[in-house]
Coordinates of C-alpha atoms in Angstrom, one line a residue:
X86 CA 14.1 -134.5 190.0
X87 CA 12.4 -135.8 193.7
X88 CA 10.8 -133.7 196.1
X89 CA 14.1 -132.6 197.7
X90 CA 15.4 -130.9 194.6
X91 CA 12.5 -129.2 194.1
X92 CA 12.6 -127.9 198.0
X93 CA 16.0 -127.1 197.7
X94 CA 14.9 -124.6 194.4
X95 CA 12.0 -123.7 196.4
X96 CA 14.3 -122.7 199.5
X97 CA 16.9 -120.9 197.2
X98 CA 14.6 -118.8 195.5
X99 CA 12.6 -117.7 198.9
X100 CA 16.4 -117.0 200.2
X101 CA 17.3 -115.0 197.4
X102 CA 14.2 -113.1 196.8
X103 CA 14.4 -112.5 200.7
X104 CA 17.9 -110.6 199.9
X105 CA 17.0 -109.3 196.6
X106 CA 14.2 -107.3 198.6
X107 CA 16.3 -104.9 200.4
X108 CA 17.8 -104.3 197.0
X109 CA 14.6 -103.8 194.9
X110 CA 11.0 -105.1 196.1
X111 CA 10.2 -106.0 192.4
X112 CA 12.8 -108.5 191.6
X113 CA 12.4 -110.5 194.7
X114 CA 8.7 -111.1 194.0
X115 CA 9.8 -111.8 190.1
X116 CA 12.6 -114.2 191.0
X117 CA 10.0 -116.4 193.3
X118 CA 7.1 -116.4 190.7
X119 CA 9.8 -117.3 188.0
X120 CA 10.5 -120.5 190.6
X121 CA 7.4 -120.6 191.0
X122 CA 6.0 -121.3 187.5
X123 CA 9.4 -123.5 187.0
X124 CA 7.8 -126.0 190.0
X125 CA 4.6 -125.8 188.6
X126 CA 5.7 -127.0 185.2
X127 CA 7.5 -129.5 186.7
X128 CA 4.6 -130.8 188.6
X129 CA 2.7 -131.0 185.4
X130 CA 5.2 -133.3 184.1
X131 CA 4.4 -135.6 187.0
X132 CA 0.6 -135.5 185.7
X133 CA 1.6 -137.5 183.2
X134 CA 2.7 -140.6 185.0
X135 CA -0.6 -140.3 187.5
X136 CA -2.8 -139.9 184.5
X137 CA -1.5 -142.8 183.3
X138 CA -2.0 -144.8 186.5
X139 CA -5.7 -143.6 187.2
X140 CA -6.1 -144.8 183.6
X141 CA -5.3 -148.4 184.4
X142 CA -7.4 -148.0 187.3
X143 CA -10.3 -147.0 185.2
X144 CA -9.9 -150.0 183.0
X145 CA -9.6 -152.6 186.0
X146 CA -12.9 -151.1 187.6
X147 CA -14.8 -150.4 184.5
X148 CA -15.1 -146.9 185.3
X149 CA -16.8 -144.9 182.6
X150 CA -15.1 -142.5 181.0
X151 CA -16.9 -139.2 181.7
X152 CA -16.3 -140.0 185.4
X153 CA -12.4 -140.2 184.9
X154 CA -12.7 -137.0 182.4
X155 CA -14.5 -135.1 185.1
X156 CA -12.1 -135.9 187.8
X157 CA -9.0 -134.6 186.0
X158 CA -10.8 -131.7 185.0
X159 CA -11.8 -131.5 188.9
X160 CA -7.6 -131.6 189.7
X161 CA -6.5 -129.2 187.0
X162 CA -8.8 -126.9 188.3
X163 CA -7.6 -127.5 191.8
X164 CA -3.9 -127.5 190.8
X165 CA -4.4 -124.1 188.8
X166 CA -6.8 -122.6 191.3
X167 CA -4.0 -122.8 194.1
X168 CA -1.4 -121.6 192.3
X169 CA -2.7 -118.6 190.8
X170 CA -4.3 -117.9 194.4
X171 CA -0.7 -118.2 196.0
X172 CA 1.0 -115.9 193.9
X173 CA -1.5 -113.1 194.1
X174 CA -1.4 -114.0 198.0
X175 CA 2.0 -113.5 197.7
X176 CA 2.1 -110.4 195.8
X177 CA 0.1 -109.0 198.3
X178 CA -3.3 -109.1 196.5
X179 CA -5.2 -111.4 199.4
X180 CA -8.6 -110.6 197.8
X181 CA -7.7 -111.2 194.5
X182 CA -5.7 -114.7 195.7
X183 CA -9.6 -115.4 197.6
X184 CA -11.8 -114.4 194.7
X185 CA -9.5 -116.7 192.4
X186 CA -9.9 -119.8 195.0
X187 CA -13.5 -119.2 195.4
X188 CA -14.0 -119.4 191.8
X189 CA -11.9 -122.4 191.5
X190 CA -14.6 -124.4 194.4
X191 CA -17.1 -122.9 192.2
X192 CA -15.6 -124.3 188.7
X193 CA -15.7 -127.4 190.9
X194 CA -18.9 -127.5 191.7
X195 CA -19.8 -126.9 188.0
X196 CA -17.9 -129.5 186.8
X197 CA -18.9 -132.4 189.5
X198 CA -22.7 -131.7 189.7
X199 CA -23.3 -134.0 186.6
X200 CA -21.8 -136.4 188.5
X201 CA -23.5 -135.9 191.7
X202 CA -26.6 -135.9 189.9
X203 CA -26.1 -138.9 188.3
X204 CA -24.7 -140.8 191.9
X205 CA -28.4 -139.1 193.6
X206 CA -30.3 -141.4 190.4
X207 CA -28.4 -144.2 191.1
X208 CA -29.3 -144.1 194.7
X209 CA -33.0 -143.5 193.9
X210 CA -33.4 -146.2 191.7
X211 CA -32.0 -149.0 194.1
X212 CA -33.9 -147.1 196.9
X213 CA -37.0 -147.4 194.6
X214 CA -36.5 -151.6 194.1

C-alpha cells in the first residue's frame, strides 16, 4: 500500500465519521480511531524496511550500537507520542493529548541524555589535547 491508499482510507474514514456524527457522535469518533490504529499499524510495518536500512548504515559508519538502539527508541517514542496525543486531541481531550506529548519530549530527553553526555566527553577531551 503507498501513501495514496493510505490517504484515500484516511479521507474515507474522516468523510464517513463526518456523516456518522449527525447520526451518533460516538461512532464517528470510533470509526476514525479504528482508521486510525489501522494506519498506525501499517506504518509500523514500514519500520521494518527503515530499521533495516539505518542498520546498514550503522555498519558502513561503524556506529556503535547503543547509539543506533537509542535512536529507535528516540522514534518509537515519537511515533507513539503523536499518535496517542492526536486521538485524545481528537476526542476532545486537548490537555490530556498535551500532557501525553509533553511526556513523550520528556521520555526523549531521558532516553538521549546518555548520549549527549557522552558527545559533551568527547568534545572535552579533544578540547583538552
Amino acid at each position: 500500500m503507498s501513501i495514496v491508499m493510505i490517504a484515500a482510507v484516511g479521507t474515507a474514514a474522516v468523510l464517513l465519521a463526518s456523516l456518522m456524527k449527525g447520526v451518533k457522535a460516538e461512532y464517528g469518533f470510533f470509526l476514525a480511531a479504528a482508521a486510525g490504529m489501522f494506519i498506525f499499524f501499517y506504518g509500523i510495518q514500514k519500520l521494518d524496511s527503515i530499521i533495516h536500512v539505518i542498520g546498514q548504515v550503522q555498519e558502513a559508519i561503524r556506529l556503535d550500537n547503543v547509539y543506533f538502539a537509542t535512536l529507535m527508541k528516540m522514534v518509537g517514542i515519537t511515533y507513539i507520542g503523536e499518535f496517542a496525543s492526536g486521538i485524545c486531541k481528537d476526542s476532545g481531550c486537548s490537555f490530556l493529548g498535551s500532557q501525553i506529548e509533553i511526556f513523550g519530549k520528556l521520555s526523549i530527553l531521558a532516553v538521549s541524555a546518555p548520549v549527549v553526555l557522552a558527545l559533551l566527553q568527547t568534545l572535552e577531551s579533544f578540547l583538552a589535547s
